[in-house]
Amino acid sequence: MIRLIGYFFGIGTVMALLAAGAVALYVVNMSKDLPDYEVLAKYEPPVMTRVHSSDGALMAEYARQRRLYLPIQAVPDRVKAAFISAEDKNFYQHPGVDVGGLTRAVITNIQNWGSRRPVGASTITQQVAKNFLLSNDQTIGRKVKEAILSFRIEQAYSKDRILELYLNEIFFGLNSYGIAGAALTYFNKSVNELTVAEAAYLAALPKGPSNYHPFRQPERAVERRNWVIDRMAENGYVTMEEAKQAKAEPLGVTPRRTGNYLFASEYFAEEVRRQIIARYGENALYEGGLSVRTTLDPKLQVMARAALQHGLFKYDHARGYRGAYKTISTNGDWGIPLSEIKAFSDVPDWKLAVVLEVTPEQAVIGLQPERDASDKLVAERKTGTIDAADIKWAFRLLNGEKRTTAKSLENIFNVGDVVFVQKKEGSETAFDLQQVPKIEGGAVAMDPHTGRVLAMVGGFSFAESEFNRATQAMRQPGSSFKPFVYSAALDNGYTPASVVLDGPISVDQGGSLGIWAPKNYGGKFAGPSTLRYGIEQSRNLMTVRLAQDMGMKLVAEYAERFGIYDKMLPVLAMALGSGETTVLRMVTGYSIIANGGRKITPSMIDRIQDRYGKTVFKHDERKCENCSAEWKGQADPELIDDRDQVLDPMTAYQITSMMEGVVERGTATILKSLNRPIAGKTGTTNDEKDAWFIGFTQDLVFGLYLGYDTPVPMGKGFTGSGLAAPVFKDFVEAALQGQPPVPFTAPDGMTIIPIDRKTGMRASAEGPNVIMEAFKPGTGPADSYSVIGMDSFSEGAPVTVQSPNVNRALQGGGGGLF
């Protein structure tokens, strides 16, 4: 018997050895060609790029996977505890594989064979091996490889490093990856702000985000969260009382919206997005984890948007009401079809509403229903009213170009009309009618000393149209281009007191182009007038004669220096702003004048840092040779500004002073009420297709245009003076509220001489037409009266003279034509 037992023991031993050998051989075979676990040391997951305004506020996030990489040192202990309790309670004790947990899982699976889905026993280390290095195949071979890699990973890396890799890689649902991204996505919080209940819910998600969806599966989500909380208490990470309180809390999930987070910044953020892609490529934007600090001033941005929108509404309301935005049936539940119409997400004050009843004096409207956190319509249907007395503008009905006048609201609304409304201040049920303007526009605010774009508005609504009219719309600047013509003249021998004939002119353009005969706005002539008068009153004929006298090649050279055009055609019509450019380019050109002639590069980005915090781009390129990180009482270092001088500083002051005259006496006197030094220029293109105004104070430049996207006449009188300058006024009034006026200062060496602003001749220090004019050294008022352009003037041409002083001056100079 003993021999038989020994015989069987020997056979068993041999079989065991053979089995062990086979297993060893299998493991050795599985160990071949395993992925290199050392790549974990260079782990760089796709991380979202975040864009911030100048004050640090978050503007936008861009990512294919919403992930922020978080070092393990920045993860709170309660968050670590939640995941360890949910996934691997023996994480800090096992060598990579939890043998006890694996044995229990095998026994459980045998007991539940064929009745339930098999349970797993993967440790956090095994999940790291699978997620980073292996596939998701449900095979024994993959599990063996996973175990082998887990042992190796545990030997190569610390437990904290493994946990860091795990917490930053796992998927949580809602396109969020990593614990930091999940905290933001689900609770709009940083990881440090998570409560025990919130941390436990996030720890419950990796097992199956869709199984524990906060809105589709709320009961299962709470059940799984509470299970994690119980495990945390069982493992001693929280007290029983803390666990009880945490389990009593609701899920409290408040999904973080994607896209833009800073009000009114959509056009700005989109332009920054395009610039980053152009500079670094799409992968860097959506996976590179860049931190972008922009130049945007959020307060100025809101002010600029409000000013431009007010100008658009003013024009649009003056034209009249065009009718319903959409129409729907009001039979049954009108809230359902109304909810399917998309409102403008970036115009939150406007609500969509449907007309339910109409009387001569009042319309009853139903407001678009709201949606709950799960994106379902709420049951409540709210109503309101529109009173006839509050929408007098809408009584002007506009059908194409045909205008009629309504007698009551019954002529304006029909039941089923879908309209935009805005709640009246101080009322919960009374609303004003709103209308999406057909006219559009673009605006830019800039720091003239640095080129930093402080605000940018690309149109009425980004949700309606993503086309950025501040940077992408190529428009004719009209008379707002004239300061660059006059700058070229002042930089090349002319003075503000130089006299040019404001009279008819005809230009033979050659070939089939025929004769070009430009006209002044209004059709009148002022006769011989100073350059100052020409820019203050925006005289087209003077500008053409001046450009002809100095040569269009010179004008083109200066236009290119200022960055208005890359290559300007040197023809006379371009002197009147007939070439197409953008608001951003025009504002940049004016900024060069405002800063004393220094070249600037417009920038919307101050700084870009990579995922490690290293600065890879900086807009400010000034050099600081003696800068030191330590202060020892030394004098402040000087920053070396080696930017090119585009314009003589004295010329820049002269043209600035002349544009101050535009506000004081010229086409923009509406701005005088601001009671501060302002220089600027209006612009109106042919047939009033575009209205421009660009102006500046000592430290702020703001420019805009208004017009239809497909240029068509806006109507007589809708000019830069009447339409665009009021927008500038609204913005500057808000932007500089409470700030003291700062005068423009002349550079050292200039001479201030009293002159007659009509004749340009030296005058006494008193008189209604006397102005103090700035002259460069060696220049001054002419000693004898001469008029530029008289030799090309036809004596028989009709001239309407606006001022008898011009007649007398010309006669005194021996002209005798007027």
PDB file of N, CA, C and O in Angstrom, residues 30 43 149 217 264 406 408 577 659 749 753:
ATOM      1  N   MET A  30       4.823  34.066 -23.111  1.00  0.00           N
ATOM      2  CA  MET A  30       3.992  35.277 -23.038  1.00  0.00           C
ATOM      3  C   MET A  30       4.849  36.517 -22.769  1.00  0.00           C
ATOM      4  O   MET A  30       4.473  37.638 -23.102  1.00  0.00           O
ATOM      5  N   TYR A  43       5.062  59.371 -20.166  1.00  0.00           N
ATOM      6  CA  TYR A  43       3.626  59.469 -20.418  1.00  0.00           C
ATOM      7  C   TYR A  43       3.202  60.924 -20.630  1.00  0.00           C
ATOM      8  O   TYR A  43       3.411  61.779 -19.779  1.00  0.00           O
ATOM      9  N   LEU A 149       3.222  42.270 -16.721  1.00  0.00           N
ATOM     10  CA  LEU A 149       3.543  43.691 -16.796  1.00  0.00           C
ATOM     11  C   LEU A 149       3.312  44.389 -15.458  1.00  0.00           C
ATOM     12  O   LEU A 149       4.053  45.301 -15.088  1.00  0.00           O
ATOM     13  N   GLN A 217     -29.495  57.082 -15.515  1.00  0.00           N
ATOM     14  CA  GLN A 217     -29.525  56.011 -14.518  1.00  0.00           C
ATOM     15  C   GLN A 217     -29.274  56.591 -13.124  1.00  0.00           C
ATOM     16  O   GLN A 217     -28.343  56.168 -12.420  1.00  0.00           O
ATOM     17  N   ALA A 264     -19.549  87.088 -24.149  1.00  0.00           N
ATOM     18  CA  ALA A 264     -19.251  87.990 -25.267  1.00  0.00           C
ATOM     19  C   ALA A 264     -17.874  87.777 -25.883  1.00  0.00           C
ATOM     20  O   ALA A 264     -17.436  88.578 -26.699  1.00  0.00           O
ATOM     21  N   ALA A 406     -48.390 100.360 -39.815  1.00  0.00           N
ATOM     22  CA  ALA A 406     -49.434  99.578 -39.150  1.00  0.00           C
ATOM     23  C   ALA A 406     -50.301 100.488 -38.291  1.00  0.00           C
ATOM     24  O   ALA A 406     -49.822 101.477 -37.729  1.00  0.00           O
ATOM     25  N   SER A 408     -52.433  99.009 -35.847  1.00  0.00           N
ATOM     26  CA  SER A 408     -52.562  98.344 -34.549  1.00  0.00           C
ATOM     27  C   SER A 408     -51.698  97.095 -34.554  1.00  0.00           C
ATOM     28  O   SER A 408     -51.141  96.705 -35.581  1.00  0.00           O
ATOM     29  N   GLY A 577      -9.865 105.802 -50.100  1.00  0.00           N
ATOM     30  CA  GLY A 577     -10.231 104.588 -49.371  1.00  0.00           C
ATOM     31  C   GLY A 577     -11.040 103.609 -50.179  1.00  0.00           C
ATOM     32  O   GLY A 577     -11.902 102.913 -49.631  1.00  0.00           O
ATOM     33  N   MET A 659      -6.795 115.529 -36.398  1.00  0.00           N
ATOM     34  CA  MET A 659      -7.953 114.664 -36.153  1.00  0.00           C
ATOM     35  C   MET A 659      -8.697 115.071 -34.880  1.00  0.00           C
ATOM     36  O   MET A 659      -9.882 114.759 -34.736  1.00  0.00           O
ATOM     37  N   GLY A 749      10.558 120.428 -29.296  1.00  0.00           N
ATOM     38  CA  GLY A 749      11.141 121.019 -30.493  1.00  0.00           C
ATOM     39  C   GLY A 749      10.128 121.593 -31.460  1.00  0.00           C
ATOM     40  O   GLY A 749      10.496 122.310 -32.398  1.00  0.00           O
ATOM     41  N   ILE A 753       2.251 128.054 -33.424  1.00  0.00           N
ATOM     42  CA  ILE A 753       2.064 129.355 -34.063  1.00  0.00           C
ATOM     43  C   ILE A 753       0.579 129.572 -34.335  1.00  0.00           C
ATOM     44  O   ILE A 753      -0.089 128.670 -34.866  1.00  0.00           O
TER      45      ILE A 753
END
